[in-house]
Amino acid sequence: MRLRVIGRDPLPEAWTPQGAPHVWLLRIDDRAPWRPEEYERVLDAQERTRAAGFVRPLHRERYVASHMALRQLLGAYTGTSPEAVALVREPCPGCGELHGRPAVAGSPPRLHFNLSHAGDLALLAFADTPVGADVERRQPDSVVADVSRLLHPKETEELDALPPARRTPAFARCWTRKEAYLKGTGTGLSEAPSVTYVGTGPAPVSPPGWTLTDVAVGEGYAGALAVRERADTP
């Protein structure tokens, strides 16, 4: 795997639900790009089409590297080769169309996963209940000022009350929590960012039935994880 594992040990031998999610933080090595003959035999048709659509080689390499990592991990968890992993989409909770959470066809029971990548980082999460992960680069003040108007009214109020130096990291925390939660539910941004409150402070506010956790991903980035509570959770 031509990525540096920051947050976890080497590849597991098989998937065993353990309650706590497995979280992988990887740094993409842009100096060792994947050659087309290497990744085209592993990625499926949809992934290859998406990779070919990037204009900038750097963006293509980061997409390919993160999806190769996802397939290598899923292959290790399911006991199959990376190219044999059949990625599908679950039905969307809102409309029923097949663009909801990603899944593996015929995967072991209770294997859920999610992938996010930004810049040279990739964040991957695996859990025994639905899970969402998000990593984002911190945005400039101008973007924060515009997008913060779209958040939950209480979150907007919290940001407005902060001095400028603290507003940008607070917005990053809030946005990654929100993205992780919406990816976990499978609705994505078909649910407006103003609907669910996740908070902007140091500790996330978890929506009912979910647990939100901030993930330390390094300077200039923010990361978050959302895991749906198990039915047997007290």
PDB file of C-alpha atoms in Angstrom:
ATOM      1  CA  MET A   1       0.000   0.000   0.000  1.00  0.00           C
ATOM      2  CA  ARG A   2       1.697   3.185  -1.138  1.00  0.00           C
ATOM      3  CA  LEU A   3       0.183   5.236   1.618  1.00  0.00           C
ATOM      4  CA  ARG A   4       1.586   5.926   5.041  1.00  0.00           C
ATOM      5  CA  VAL A   5      -0.606   4.565   7.790  1.00  0.00           C
ATOM      6  CA  ILE A   6      -0.882   7.253  10.438  1.00  0.00           C
ATOM      7  CA  GLY A   7      -3.609   5.926  12.664  1.00  0.00           C
ATOM      8  CA  ARG A   8      -3.605   2.116  12.649  1.00  0.00           C
ATOM      9  CA  ASP A   9      -1.578  -1.092  12.575  1.00  0.00           C
ATOM     10  CA  PRO A  10      -0.957  -3.205   9.422  1.00  0.00           C
ATOM     11  CA  LEU A  11      -3.768  -4.921   7.544  1.00  0.00           C
ATOM     12  CA  PRO A  12      -6.046  -7.241   9.536  1.00  0.00           C
ATOM     13  CA  GLU A  13      -6.540 -10.870   8.542  1.00  0.00           C
ATOM     14  CA  ALA A  14     -10.348 -10.901   8.693  1.00  0.00           C
ATOM     15  CA  TRP A  15     -13.312  -8.866   9.833  1.00  0.00           C
ATOM     16  CA  THR A  16     -14.485  -9.548  13.371  1.00  0.00           C
ATOM     17  CA  PRO A  17     -17.115  -7.158  14.754  1.00  0.00           C
ATOM     18  CA  GLN A  18     -15.693  -5.752  17.968  1.00  0.00           C
ATOM     19  CA  GLY A  19     -18.090  -2.938  18.807  1.00  0.00           C
ATOM     20  CA  ALA A  20     -15.548  -0.137  18.481  1.00  0.00           C
ATOM     21  CA  PRO A  21     -15.001   0.996  14.873  1.00  0.00           C
ATOM     22  CA  HIS A  22     -11.703   0.516  13.074  1.00  0.00           C
ATOM     23  CA  VAL A  23     -10.434   3.903  11.901  1.00  0.00           C
ATOM     24  CA  TRP A  24      -7.577   4.289   9.420  1.00  0.00           C
ATOM     25  CA  LEU A  25      -5.897   7.618   8.699  1.00  0.00           C
ATOM     26  CA  LEU A  26      -3.619   7.410   5.673  1.00  0.00           C
ATOM     27  CA  ARG A  27      -1.312   9.913   4.036  1.00  0.00           C
ATOM     28  CA  ILE A  28      -1.113   9.619   0.254  1.00  0.00           C
ATOM     29  CA  ASP A  29       2.399   9.597  -1.170  1.00  0.00           C
ATOM     30  CA  ASP A  30       2.129  11.834  -4.233  1.00  0.00           C
ATOM     31  CA  ARG A  31       5.710  11.011  -5.159  1.00  0.00           C
ATOM     32  CA  ALA A  32       4.823   7.394  -5.998  1.00  0.00           C
ATOM     33  CA  PRO A  33       1.690   7.557  -8.173  1.00  0.00           C
ATOM     34  CA  TRP A  34      -0.183   4.450  -9.237  1.00  0.00           C
ATOM     35  CA  ARG A  35       0.357   3.549 -12.872  1.00  0.00           C
ATOM     36  CA  PRO A  36      -2.821   2.933 -14.954  1.00  0.00           C
ATOM     37  CA  GLU A  37      -1.850  -0.680 -15.617  1.00  0.00           C
ATOM     38  CA  GLU A  38      -1.724  -1.222 -11.841  1.00  0.00           C
ATOM     39  CA  TYR A  39      -5.032   0.295 -10.788  1.00  0.00           C
ATOM     40  CA  GLU A  40      -7.193  -0.357 -13.849  1.00  0.00           C
ATOM     41  CA  ARG A  41      -7.257  -4.102 -13.127  1.00  0.00           C
ATOM     42  CA  VAL A  42      -8.335  -3.478  -9.506  1.00  0.00           C
ATOM     43  CA  LEU A  43     -10.846  -0.619  -9.689  1.00  0.00           C
ATOM     44  CA  ASP A  44     -14.277  -1.318 -11.132  1.00  0.00           C
ATOM     45  CA  ALA A  45     -15.753   0.382 -14.203  1.00  0.00           C
ATOM     46  CA  GLN A  46     -17.392   3.179 -12.226  1.00  0.00           C
ATOM     47  CA  GLU A  47     -14.187   3.957 -10.331  1.00  0.00           C
ATOM     48  CA  ARG A  48     -12.124   3.921 -13.525  1.00  0.00           C
ATOM     49  CA  THR A  49     -14.578   6.313 -15.197  1.00  0.00           C
ATOM     50  CA  ARG A  50     -14.427   8.637 -12.207  1.00  0.00           C
ATOM     51  CA  ALA A  51     -10.613   8.528 -12.190  1.00  0.00           C
ATOM     52  CA  ALA A  52     -10.448   9.317 -15.913  1.00  0.00           C
ATOM     53  CA  GLY A  53     -12.676  12.345 -15.374  1.00  0.00           C
ATOM     54  CA  PHE A  54     -10.148  14.269 -13.286  1.00  0.00           C
ATOM     55  CA  VAL A  55      -8.367  16.983 -15.245  1.00  0.00           C
ATOM     56  CA  ARG A  56      -5.441  17.370 -12.849  1.00  0.00           C
ATOM     57  CA  PRO A  57      -3.177  14.306 -12.426  1.00  0.00           C
ATOM     58  CA  LEU A  58      -2.747  15.101  -8.719  1.00  0.00           C
ATOM     59  CA  HIS A  59      -6.497  14.860  -8.096  1.00  0.00           C
ATOM     60  CA  ARG A  60      -6.659  11.626 -10.087  1.00  0.00           C
ATOM     61  CA  GLU A  61      -3.789  10.123  -8.100  1.00  0.00           C
ATOM     62  CA  ARG A  62      -5.374  10.983  -4.759  1.00  0.00           C
ATOM     63  CA  TYR A  63      -8.705   9.509  -5.805  1.00  0.00           C
ATOM     64  CA  VAL A  64      -7.038   6.338  -7.097  1.00  0.00           C
ATOM     65  CA  ALA A  65      -4.814   5.967  -4.022  1.00  0.00           C
ATOM     66  CA  SER A  66      -7.687   6.305  -1.546  1.00  0.00           C
ATOM     67  CA  HIS A  67      -9.878   3.826  -3.450  1.00  0.00           C
ATOM     68  CA  MET A  68      -7.028   1.360  -3.825  1.00  0.00           C
ATOM     69  CA  ALA A  69      -6.555   1.591  -0.050  1.00  0.00           C
ATOM     70  CA  LEU A  70     -10.280   1.031   0.498  1.00  0.00           C
ATOM     71  CA  ARG A  71     -10.231  -2.073  -1.699  1.00  0.00           C
ATOM     72  CA  GLN A  72      -7.106  -3.439  -0.029  1.00  0.00           C
ATOM     73  CA  LEU A  73      -8.687  -3.034   3.399  1.00  0.00           C
ATOM     74  CA  LEU A  74     -12.038  -4.480   2.323  1.00  0.00           C
ATOM     75  CA  GLY A  75     -10.227  -7.352   0.676  1.00  0.00           C
ATOM     76  CA  ALA A  76      -8.370  -8.048   3.906  1.00  0.00           C
ATOM     77  CA  TYR A  77     -11.545  -7.825   5.980  1.00  0.00           C
ATOM     78  CA  THR A  78     -13.571 -10.088   3.673  1.00  0.00           C
ATOM     79  CA  GLY A  79     -10.815 -12.543   2.784  1.00  0.00           C
ATOM     80  CA  THR A  80     -10.865 -11.794  -0.929  1.00  0.00           C
ATOM     81  CA  SER A  81      -8.674 -10.026  -3.455  1.00  0.00           C
ATOM     82  CA  PRO A  82      -9.080  -6.241  -3.795  1.00  0.00           C
ATOM     83  CA  GLU A  83     -10.269  -6.517  -7.416  1.00  0.00           C
ATOM     84  CA  ALA A  84     -12.963  -9.035  -6.409  1.00  0.00           C
ATOM     85  CA  VAL A  85     -14.611  -6.631  -3.956  1.00  0.00           C
ATOM     86  CA  ALA A  86     -18.021  -5.783  -5.453  1.00  0.00           C
ATOM     87  CA  LEU A  87     -18.990  -2.283  -4.328  1.00  0.00           C
ATOM     88  CA  VAL A  88     -22.690  -1.406  -4.380  1.00  0.00           C
ATOM     89  CA  ARG A  89     -24.944   1.313  -3.004  1.00  0.00           C
ATOM     90  CA  GLU A  90     -27.760   0.833  -0.530  1.00  0.00           C
ATOM     91  CA  PRO A  91     -31.150   2.490  -1.118  1.00  0.00           C
ATOM     92  CA  CYS A  92     -31.326   6.148  -0.187  1.00  0.00           C
ATOM     93  CA  PRO A  93     -33.452   6.619   2.968  1.00  0.00           C
ATOM     94  CA  GLY A  94     -35.147   9.591   1.348  1.00  0.00           C
ATOM     95  CA  CYS A  95     -36.063   8.468  -2.155  1.00  0.00           C
ATOM     96  CA  GLY A  96     -35.255   4.759  -2.273  1.00  0.00           C
ATOM     97  CA  GLU A  97     -32.869   5.109  -5.223  1.00  0.00           C
ATOM     98  CA  LEU A  98     -29.548   3.246  -5.107  1.00  0.00           C
ATOM     99  CA  HIS A  99     -27.305   6.113  -4.093  1.00  0.00           C
ATOM    100  CA  GLY A 100     -27.262   5.648  -0.314  1.00  0.00           C
ATOM    101  CA  ARG A 101     -24.471   4.220   1.844  1.00  0.00           C
ATOM    102  CA  PRO A 102     -21.709   2.264   0.090  1.00  0.00           C
ATOM    103  CA  ALA A 103     -21.645  -1.471   0.777  1.00  0.00           C
ATOM    104  CA  VAL A 104     -19.956  -4.680  -0.356  1.00  0.00           C
ATOM    105  CA  ALA A 105     -22.168  -7.209  -2.110  1.00  0.00           C
ATOM    106  CA  GLY A 106     -22.234 -10.427  -0.110  1.00  0.00           C
ATOM    107  CA  SER A 107     -20.028  -8.987   2.653  1.00  0.00           C
ATOM    108  CA  PRO A 108     -19.803 -10.550   6.128  1.00  0.00           C
ATOM    109  CA  PRO A 109     -22.639  -9.640   8.471  1.00  0.00           C
ATOM    110  CA  ARG A 110     -22.355  -6.285  10.158  1.00  0.00           C
ATOM    111  CA  LEU A 111     -19.510  -4.943   8.013  1.00  0.00           C
ATOM    112  CA  HIS A 112     -20.112  -1.267   7.295  1.00  0.00           C
ATOM    113  CA  PHE A 113     -17.563   1.206   5.962  1.00  0.00           C
ATOM    114  CA  ASN A 114     -17.032   4.741   4.779  1.00  0.00           C
ATOM    115  CA  LEU A 115     -14.272   6.663   3.014  1.00  0.00           C
ATOM    116  CA  SER A 116     -13.378  10.333   2.879  1.00  0.00           C
ATOM    117  CA  HIS A 117     -10.335  12.007   1.376  1.00  0.00           C
ATOM    118  CA  ALA A 118      -9.093  15.576   1.278  1.00  0.00           C
ATOM    119  CA  GLY A 119      -5.721  16.881   0.161  1.00  0.00           C
ATOM    120  CA  ASP A 120      -3.171  14.165   0.846  1.00  0.00           C
ATOM    121  CA  LEU A 121      -5.205  12.487   3.601  1.00  0.00           C
ATOM    122  CA  ALA A 122      -7.655   9.589   3.429  1.00  0.00           C
ATOM    123  CA  LEU A 123      -9.884   8.647   6.374  1.00  0.00           C
ATOM    124  CA  LEU A 124     -11.509   5.200   6.341  1.00  0.00           C
ATOM    125  CA  ALA A 125     -13.836   3.726   8.946  1.00  0.00           C
ATOM    126  CA  PHE A 126     -15.184   0.195   9.422  1.00  0.00           C
ATOM    127  CA  ALA A 127     -17.822  -0.720  11.995  1.00  0.00           C
ATOM    128  CA  ASP A 128     -20.478  -3.275  12.871  1.00  0.00           C
ATOM    129  CA  THR A 129     -23.223  -0.654  12.433  1.00  0.00           C
ATOM    130  CA  PRO A 130     -23.656   2.072   9.783  1.00  0.00           C
ATOM    131  CA  VAL A 131     -20.753   4.516   9.924  1.00  0.00           C
ATOM    132  CA  GLY A 132     -19.807   7.809   8.305  1.00  0.00           C
ATOM    133  CA  ALA A 133     -16.394   9.464   8.111  1.00  0.00           C
ATOM    134  CA  ASP A 134     -15.324  12.882   6.891  1.00  0.00           C
ATOM    135  CA  VAL A 135     -12.025  14.715   6.580  1.00  0.00           C
ATOM    136  CA  GLU A 136     -11.797  18.248   5.230  1.00  0.00           C
ATOM    137  CA  ARG A 137      -9.195  20.915   4.731  1.00  0.00           C
ATOM    138  CA  ARG A 138      -9.862  24.019   6.783  1.00  0.00           C
ATOM    139  CA  GLN A 139     -11.499  26.653   4.616  1.00  0.00           C
ATOM    140  CA  PRO A 140     -10.581  30.337   4.283  1.00  0.00           C
ATOM    141  CA  ASP A 141     -12.507  32.910   6.271  1.00  0.00           C
ATOM    142  CA  SER A 142     -14.521  33.995   3.215  1.00  0.00           C
ATOM    143  CA  VAL A 143     -15.908  30.475   2.726  1.00  0.00           C
ATOM    144  CA  VAL A 144     -16.667  30.117   6.426  1.00  0.00           C
ATOM    145  CA  ALA A 145     -18.620  33.394   6.385  1.00  0.00           C
ATOM    146  CA  ASP A 146     -20.733  32.267   3.426  1.00  0.00           C
ATOM    147  CA  VAL A 147     -21.367  28.636   4.373  1.00  0.00           C
ATOM    148  CA  SER A 148     -21.991  29.219   8.073  1.00  0.00           C
ATOM    149  CA  ARG A 149     -25.315  30.834   7.089  1.00  0.00           C
ATOM    150  CA  LEU A 150     -26.440  27.390   5.875  1.00  0.00           C
ATOM    151  CA  LEU A 151     -25.896  25.646   9.208  1.00  0.00           C
ATOM    152  CA  HIS A 152     -28.376  24.983  11.981  1.00  0.00           C
ATOM    153  CA  PRO A 153     -29.441  28.371  13.428  1.00  0.00           C
ATOM    154  CA  LYS A 154     -27.884  27.548  16.796  1.00  0.00           C
ATOM    155  CA  GLU A 155     -24.585  26.627  15.122  1.00  0.00           C
ATOM    156  CA  THR A 156     -24.614  29.901  13.199  1.00  0.00           C
ATOM    157  CA  GLU A 157     -25.174  31.782  16.452  1.00  0.00           C
ATOM    158  CA  GLU A 158     -22.284  29.949  18.096  1.00  0.00           C
ATOM    159  CA  LEU A 159     -19.932  30.845  15.254  1.00  0.00           C
ATOM    160  CA  ASP A 160     -21.017  34.480  15.226  1.00  0.00           C
ATOM    161  CA  ALA A 161     -20.184  34.724  18.935  1.00  0.00           C
ATOM    162  CA  LEU A 162     -16.575  33.613  18.407  1.00  0.00           C
ATOM    163  CA  PRO A 163     -13.596  35.840  17.577  1.00  0.00           C
ATOM    164  CA  PRO A 164     -12.361  35.370  13.986  1.00  0.00           C
ATOM    165  CA  ALA A 165      -9.301  33.329  15.022  1.00  0.00           C
ATOM    166  CA  ARG A 166     -11.513  30.672  16.653  1.00  0.00           C
ATOM    167  CA  ARG A 167     -14.317  30.726  14.112  1.00  0.00           C
ATOM    168  CA  THR A 168     -12.556  28.833  11.316  1.00  0.00           C
ATOM    169  CA  PRO A 169     -11.562  25.748  13.385  1.00  0.00           C
ATOM    170  CA  ALA A 170     -15.014  25.722  15.009  1.00  0.00           C
ATOM    171  CA  PHE A 171     -16.682  25.748  11.594  1.00  0.00           C
ATOM    172  CA  ALA A 172     -14.395  22.902  10.436  1.00  0.00           C
ATOM    173  CA  ARG A 173     -15.379  20.796  13.438  1.00  0.00           C
ATOM    174  CA  CYS A 174     -19.054  21.424  12.803  1.00  0.00           C
ATOM    175  CA  TRP A 175     -18.944  20.744   9.072  1.00  0.00           C
ATOM    176  CA  THR A 176     -17.032  17.458   9.304  1.00  0.00           C
ATOM    177  CA  ARG A 177     -19.366  16.217  12.058  1.00  0.00           C
ATOM    178  CA  LYS A 178     -22.352  17.064   9.902  1.00  0.00           C
ATOM    179  CA  GLU A 179     -20.884  15.422   6.793  1.00  0.00           C
ATOM    180  CA  ALA A 180     -19.924  12.283   8.721  1.00  0.00           C
ATOM    181  CA  TYR A 181     -23.423  11.984  10.179  1.00  0.00           C
ATOM    182  CA  LEU A 182     -25.180  12.518   6.838  1.00  0.00           C
ATOM    183  CA  LYS A 183     -22.878  10.016   5.131  1.00  0.00           C
ATOM    184  CA  GLY A 184     -23.619   7.555   7.913  1.00  0.00           C
ATOM    185  CA  THR A 185     -27.370   7.896   7.483  1.00  0.00           C
ATOM    186  CA  GLY A 186     -26.997   7.583   3.707  1.00  0.00           C
ATOM    187  CA  THR A 187     -28.905  10.799   3.008  1.00  0.00           C
ATOM    188  CA  GLY A 188     -25.867  12.941   2.210  1.00  0.00           C
ATOM    189  CA  LEU A 189     -26.572  16.577   1.502  1.00  0.00           C
ATOM    190  CA  SER A 190     -30.090  15.773   0.356  1.00  0.00           C
ATOM    191  CA  GLU A 191     -30.746  16.773   3.968  1.00  0.00           C
ATOM    192  CA  ALA A 192     -30.062  20.484   4.374  1.00  0.00           C
ATOM    193  CA  PRO A 193     -27.153  21.339   6.710  1.00  0.00           C
ATOM    194  CA  SER A 194     -29.569  23.447   8.757  1.00  0.00           C
ATOM    195  CA  VAL A 195     -31.650  20.451   9.922  1.00  0.00           C
ATOM    196  CA  THR A 196     -29.475  18.484  12.356  1.00  0.00           C
ATOM    197  CA  TYR A 197     -27.589  20.170  15.185  1.00  0.00           C
ATOM    198  CA  VAL A 198     -24.100  18.767  15.880  1.00  0.00           C
ATOM    199  CA  GLY A 199     -22.491  21.766  17.600  1.00  0.00           C
ATOM    200  CA  THR A 200     -19.394  23.844  16.965  1.00  0.00           C
ATOM    201  CA  GLY A 201     -17.711  23.492  20.370  1.00  0.00           C
ATOM    202  CA  PRO A 202     -14.883  21.204  21.455  1.00  0.00           C
ATOM    203  CA  ALA A 203     -17.288  18.317  22.129  1.00  0.00           C
ATOM    204  CA  PRO A 204     -19.723  17.181  19.404  1.00  0.00           C
ATOM    205  CA  VAL A 205     -23.450  16.927  20.060  1.00  0.00           C
ATOM    206  CA  SER A 206     -24.572  13.516  18.826  1.00  0.00           C
ATOM    207  CA  PRO A 207     -27.970  13.206  17.086  1.00  0.00           C
ATOM    208  CA  PRO A 208     -30.354  10.647  18.632  1.00  0.00           C
ATOM    209  CA  GLY A 209     -29.235   7.104  17.920  1.00  0.00           C
ATOM    210  CA  TRP A 210     -25.743   8.114  16.799  1.00  0.00           C
ATOM    211  CA  THR A 211     -22.338   8.770  18.350  1.00  0.00           C
ATOM    212  CA  LEU A 212     -20.211  11.560  16.900  1.00  0.00           C
ATOM    213  CA  THR A 213     -16.467  11.705  17.547  1.00  0.00           C
ATOM    214  CA  ASP A 214     -13.900  14.224  16.369  1.00  0.00           C
ATOM    215  CA  VAL A 215     -10.835  12.573  14.788  1.00  0.00           C
ATOM    216  CA  ALA A 216      -7.403  14.170  15.163  1.00  0.00           C
ATOM    217  CA  VAL A 217      -6.108  14.401  11.594  1.00  0.00           C
ATOM    218  CA  GLY A 218      -3.342  17.000  11.823  1.00  0.00           C
ATOM    219  CA  GLU A 219      -2.828  20.704  11.331  1.00  0.00           C
ATOM    220  CA  GLY A 220      -4.884  22.333   8.611  1.00  0.00           C
ATOM    221  CA  TYR A 221      -7.507  19.577   8.523  1.00  0.00           C
ATOM    222  CA  ALA A 222     -10.529  18.470  10.524  1.00  0.00           C
ATOM    223  CA  GLY A 223     -12.047  15.009  10.786  1.00  0.00           C
ATOM    224  CA  ALA A 224     -15.070  13.327  12.325  1.00  0.00           C
ATOM    225  CA  LEU A 225     -16.683   9.931  12.705  1.00  0.00           C
ATOM    226  CA  ALA A 226     -20.385   9.069  13.097  1.00  0.00           C
ATOM    227  CA  VAL A 227     -21.441   5.593  14.245  1.00  0.00           C
ATOM    228  CA  ARG A 228     -25.014   4.431  14.635  1.00  0.00           C
ATOM    229  CA  GLU A 229     -25.736   2.937  18.041  1.00  0.00           C
ATOM    230  CA  ARG A 230     -26.432  -0.783  18.132  1.00  0.00           C
ATOM    231  CA  ALA A 231     -29.896  -1.968  19.011  1.00  0.00           C
ATOM    232  CA  ASP A 232     -28.488  -3.699  22.106  1.00  0.00           C
ATOM    233  CA  THR A 233     -26.803  -0.518  23.364  1.00  0.00           C
ATOM    234  CA  PRO A 234     -28.213   0.431  26.790  1.00  0.00           C
TER     235      PRO A 234
END
